Tab-separated table of C-alpha atoms in Angstrom:
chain	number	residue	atom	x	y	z
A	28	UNK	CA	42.130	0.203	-28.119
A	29	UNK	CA	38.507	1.009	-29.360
A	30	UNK	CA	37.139	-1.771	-27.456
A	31	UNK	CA	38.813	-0.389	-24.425
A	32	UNK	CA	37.349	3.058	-25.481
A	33	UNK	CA	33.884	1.673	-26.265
A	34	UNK	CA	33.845	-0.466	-22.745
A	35	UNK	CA	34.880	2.726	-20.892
A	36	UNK	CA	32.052	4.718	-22.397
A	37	UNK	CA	29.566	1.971	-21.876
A	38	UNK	CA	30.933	1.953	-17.708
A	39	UNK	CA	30.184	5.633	-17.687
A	40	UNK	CA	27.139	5.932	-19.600
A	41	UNK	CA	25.601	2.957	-17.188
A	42	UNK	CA	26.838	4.164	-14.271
A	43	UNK	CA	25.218	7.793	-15.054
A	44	UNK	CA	21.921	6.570	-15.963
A	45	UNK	CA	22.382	4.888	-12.749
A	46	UNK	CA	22.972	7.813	-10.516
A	47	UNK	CA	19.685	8.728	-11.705
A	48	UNK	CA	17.386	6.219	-10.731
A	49	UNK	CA	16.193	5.453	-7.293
A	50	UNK	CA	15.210	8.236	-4.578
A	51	UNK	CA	17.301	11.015	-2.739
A	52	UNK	CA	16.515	13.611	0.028
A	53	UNK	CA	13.979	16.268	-1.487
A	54	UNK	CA	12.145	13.589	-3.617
A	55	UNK	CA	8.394	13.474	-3.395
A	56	UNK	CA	6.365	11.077	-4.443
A	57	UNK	CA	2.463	10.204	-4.872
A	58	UNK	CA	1.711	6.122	-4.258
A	59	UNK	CA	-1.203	4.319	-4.622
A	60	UNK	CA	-2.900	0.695	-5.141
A	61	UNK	CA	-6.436	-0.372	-6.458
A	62	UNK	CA	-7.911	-3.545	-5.423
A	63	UNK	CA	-10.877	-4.973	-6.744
A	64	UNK	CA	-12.733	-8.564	-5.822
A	65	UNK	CA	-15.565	-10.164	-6.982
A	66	UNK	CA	-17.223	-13.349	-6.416
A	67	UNK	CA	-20.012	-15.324	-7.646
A	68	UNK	CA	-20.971	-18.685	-6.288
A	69	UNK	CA	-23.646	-19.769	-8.387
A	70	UNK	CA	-24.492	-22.739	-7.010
A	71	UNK	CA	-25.513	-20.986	-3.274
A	72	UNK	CA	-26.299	-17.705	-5.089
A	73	UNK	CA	-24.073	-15.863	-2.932
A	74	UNK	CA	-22.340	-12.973	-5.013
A	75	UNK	CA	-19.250	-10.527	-2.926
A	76	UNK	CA	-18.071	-7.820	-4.311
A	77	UNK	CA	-15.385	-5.256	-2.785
A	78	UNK	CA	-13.259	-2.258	-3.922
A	79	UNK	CA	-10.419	-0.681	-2.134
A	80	UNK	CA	-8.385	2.893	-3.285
A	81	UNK	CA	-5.342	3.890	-1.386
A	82	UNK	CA	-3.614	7.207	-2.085
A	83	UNK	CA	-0.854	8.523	-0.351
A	84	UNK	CA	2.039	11.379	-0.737
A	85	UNK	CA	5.867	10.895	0.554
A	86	UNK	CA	8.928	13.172	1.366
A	87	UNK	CA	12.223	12.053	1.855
A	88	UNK	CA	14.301	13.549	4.781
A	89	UNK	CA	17.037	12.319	4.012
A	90	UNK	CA	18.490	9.909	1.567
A	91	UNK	CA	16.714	6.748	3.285
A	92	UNK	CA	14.207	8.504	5.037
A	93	UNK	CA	10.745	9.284	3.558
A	94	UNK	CA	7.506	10.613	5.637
A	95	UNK	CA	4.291	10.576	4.729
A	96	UNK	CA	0.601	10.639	4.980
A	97	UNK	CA	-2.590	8.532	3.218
A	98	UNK	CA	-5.812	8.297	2.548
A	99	UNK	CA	-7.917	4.963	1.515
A	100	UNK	CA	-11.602	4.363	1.004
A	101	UNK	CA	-13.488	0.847	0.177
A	102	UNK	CA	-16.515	-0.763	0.340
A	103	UNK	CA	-17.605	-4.240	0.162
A	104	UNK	CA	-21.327	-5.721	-0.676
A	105	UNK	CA	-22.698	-9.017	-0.454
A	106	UNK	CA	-25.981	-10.665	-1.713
A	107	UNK	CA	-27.720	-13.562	-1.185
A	108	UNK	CA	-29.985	-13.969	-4.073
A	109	UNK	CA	-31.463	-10.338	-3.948
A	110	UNK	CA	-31.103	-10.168	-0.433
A	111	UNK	CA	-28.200	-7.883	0.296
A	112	UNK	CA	-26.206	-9.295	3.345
A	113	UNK	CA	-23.475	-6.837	3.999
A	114	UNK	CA	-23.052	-3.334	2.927
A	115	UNK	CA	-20.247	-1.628	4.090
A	116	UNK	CA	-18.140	1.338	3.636
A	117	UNK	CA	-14.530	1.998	5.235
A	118	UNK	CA	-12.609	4.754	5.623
A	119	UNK	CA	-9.011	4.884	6.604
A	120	UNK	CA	-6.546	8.267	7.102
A	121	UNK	CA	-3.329	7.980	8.543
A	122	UNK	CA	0.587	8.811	8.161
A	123	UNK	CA	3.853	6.149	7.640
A	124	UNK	CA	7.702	6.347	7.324
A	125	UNK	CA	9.728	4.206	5.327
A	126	UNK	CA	13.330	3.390	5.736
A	127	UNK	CA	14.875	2.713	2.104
A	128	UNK	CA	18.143	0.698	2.762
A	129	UNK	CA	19.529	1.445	-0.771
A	130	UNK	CA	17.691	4.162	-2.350
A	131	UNK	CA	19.530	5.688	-5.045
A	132	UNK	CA	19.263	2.153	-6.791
A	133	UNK	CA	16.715	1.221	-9.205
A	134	UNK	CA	16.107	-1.704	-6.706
A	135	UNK	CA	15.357	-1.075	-3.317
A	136	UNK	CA	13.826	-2.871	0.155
A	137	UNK	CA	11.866	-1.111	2.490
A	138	UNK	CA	10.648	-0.850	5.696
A	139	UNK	CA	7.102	0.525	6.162
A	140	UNK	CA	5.519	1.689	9.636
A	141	UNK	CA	2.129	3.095	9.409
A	142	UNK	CA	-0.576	4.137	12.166
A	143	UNK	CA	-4.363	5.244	10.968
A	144	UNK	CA	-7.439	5.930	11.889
A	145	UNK	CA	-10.006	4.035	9.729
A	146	UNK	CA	-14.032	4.093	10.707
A	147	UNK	CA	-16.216	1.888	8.738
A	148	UNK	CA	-20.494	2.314	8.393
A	149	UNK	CA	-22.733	-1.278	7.892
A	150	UNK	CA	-25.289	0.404	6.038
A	151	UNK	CA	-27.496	-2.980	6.359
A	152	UNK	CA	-28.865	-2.274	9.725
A	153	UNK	CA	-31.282	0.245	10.871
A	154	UNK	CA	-29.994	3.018	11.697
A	155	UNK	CA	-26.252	2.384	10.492
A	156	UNK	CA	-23.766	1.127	12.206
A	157	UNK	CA	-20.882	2.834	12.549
A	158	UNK	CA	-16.996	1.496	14.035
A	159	UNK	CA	-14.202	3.030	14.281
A	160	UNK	CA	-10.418	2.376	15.473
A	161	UNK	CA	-6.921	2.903	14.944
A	162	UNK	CA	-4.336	0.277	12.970
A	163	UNK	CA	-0.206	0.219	13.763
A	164	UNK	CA	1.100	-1.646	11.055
A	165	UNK	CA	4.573	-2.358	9.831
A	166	UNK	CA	5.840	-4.239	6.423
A	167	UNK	CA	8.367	-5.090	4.388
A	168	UNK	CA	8.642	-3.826	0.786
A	169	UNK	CA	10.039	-3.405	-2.490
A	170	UNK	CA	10.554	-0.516	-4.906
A	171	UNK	CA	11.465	-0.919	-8.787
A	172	UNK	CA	11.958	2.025	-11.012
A	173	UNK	CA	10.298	1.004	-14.337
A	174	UNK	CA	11.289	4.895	-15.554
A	175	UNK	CA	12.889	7.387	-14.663
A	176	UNK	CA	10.069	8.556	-12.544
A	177	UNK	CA	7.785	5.872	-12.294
A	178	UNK	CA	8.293	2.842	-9.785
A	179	UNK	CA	6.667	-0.851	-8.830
A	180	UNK	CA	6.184	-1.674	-5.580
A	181	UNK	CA	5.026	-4.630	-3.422
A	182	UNK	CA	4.208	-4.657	0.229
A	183	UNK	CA	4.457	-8.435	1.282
A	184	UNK	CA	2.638	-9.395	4.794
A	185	UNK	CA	2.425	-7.356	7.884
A	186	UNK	CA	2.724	-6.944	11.388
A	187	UNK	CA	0.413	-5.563	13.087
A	188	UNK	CA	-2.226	-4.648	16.063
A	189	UNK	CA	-5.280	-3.277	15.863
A	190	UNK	CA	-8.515	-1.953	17.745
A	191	UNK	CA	-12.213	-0.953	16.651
A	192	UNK	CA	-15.137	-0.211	18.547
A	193	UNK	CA	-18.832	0.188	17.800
A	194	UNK	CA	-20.802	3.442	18.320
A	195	UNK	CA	-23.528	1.900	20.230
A	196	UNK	CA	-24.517	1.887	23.882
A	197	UNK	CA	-22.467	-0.757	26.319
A	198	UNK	CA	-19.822	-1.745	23.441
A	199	UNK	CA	-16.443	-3.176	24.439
A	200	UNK	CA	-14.824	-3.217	21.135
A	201	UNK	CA	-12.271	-5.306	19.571
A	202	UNK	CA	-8.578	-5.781	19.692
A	203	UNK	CA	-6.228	-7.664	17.542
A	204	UNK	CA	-2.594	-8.994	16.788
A	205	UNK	CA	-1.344	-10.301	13.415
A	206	UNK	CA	1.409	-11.334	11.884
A	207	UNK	CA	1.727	-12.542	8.310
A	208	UNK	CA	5.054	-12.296	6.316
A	209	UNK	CA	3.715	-14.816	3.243
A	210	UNK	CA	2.738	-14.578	-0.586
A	211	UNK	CA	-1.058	-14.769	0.053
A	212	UNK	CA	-0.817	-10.964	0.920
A	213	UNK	CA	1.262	-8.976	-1.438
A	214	UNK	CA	0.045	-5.248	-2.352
A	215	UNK	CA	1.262	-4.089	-5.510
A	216	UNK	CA	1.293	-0.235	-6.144
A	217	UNK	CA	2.919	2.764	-8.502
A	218	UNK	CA	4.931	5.574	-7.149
A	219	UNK	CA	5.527	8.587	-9.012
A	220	UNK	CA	8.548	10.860	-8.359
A	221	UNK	CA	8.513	14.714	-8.201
């Protein structure tokens, strides 16, 4: 009987702190990743390096419904002895939704649409050159709950289209399509729960 009793309580007690975890309608939450590169090849003397912040804050609408907007900034510099080859700087601002398919669980999937703006300045020639487009994106993801407020995630691939154009005289701009659903482009981030 008091292993019946102690099994029972264990059930309960699990499926409380269960209840718990995961999102519901009238969470927010504040996301964001850091990616940094670097890369020195010594024997052409060619040294990259590149930094990228992306902040963003969600809302759930409903239960598997979130909304949201973002923010990300980078930049990216390459040398060629002490010649510098590329200096850039990129800007991106832009808003998502994400459909959670079971978010009350600690573990959940995602779906991630997202449309920004982003405009990016080559500081390398004279005066600088500035571009600027849009980017529709969507992704699948994944959400983990380390804490009780504190999740993992991991944006794997993409697909996507999009557009820039340069801010000079008689430029056409670019368009483009991809699609990449592999593990040579996972984003890992941290969400925190309001």
């Amino acid at each position: 009987m008091k292993k019946v009793i102690f099994s029972l309580a264990m059930l309960a007690s699990v499926g409380i702190a269960n209840a718990q975890d995961g999102y519901s309608k009238g969470n927010t939450f504040l996301t964001g990743s850091l990616g940094i590169s670097s890369q020195n090849d010594k024997d052409a003397n060619y040294k990259t390096n590149s930094t990228t912040i992306n902040v963003g804050v969600g809302h759930f609408l409903s239960d598997n419904v979130a909304v949201g907007v973002g923010l990300g900034i980078g930049s990216n510099k390459e040398t060629d002895g002490t010649t510098t080859v590329v200096e850039e700087s990129t800007l991106a601002a832009g808003a998502f939704a994400r459909y959670y398919f079971s978010p009350k669980s600690k573990f959940s999937m995602f779906g991630h649409l997202g449309v920004n703006y982003a405009s990016a300045t080559d500081k390398t020639s004279d005066p600088d050159l500035k571009i600027s487009g849009m980017d529709i994106f969507a992704a699948p993801g994944f959400n983990y709950f380390i804490s009780k407020n504190l999740s993992l995630e991991a944006v794997i691939g993409r697909i996507g289209y999009s557009s820039a154009k340069a801010d000079v005289t008689g430029a056409k701009g670019t368009t483009a399509f991809d699609f990449g659903i592999d593990l040579t482009s996972v984003t890992f981030g941290m969400n925190l729960r309001f």
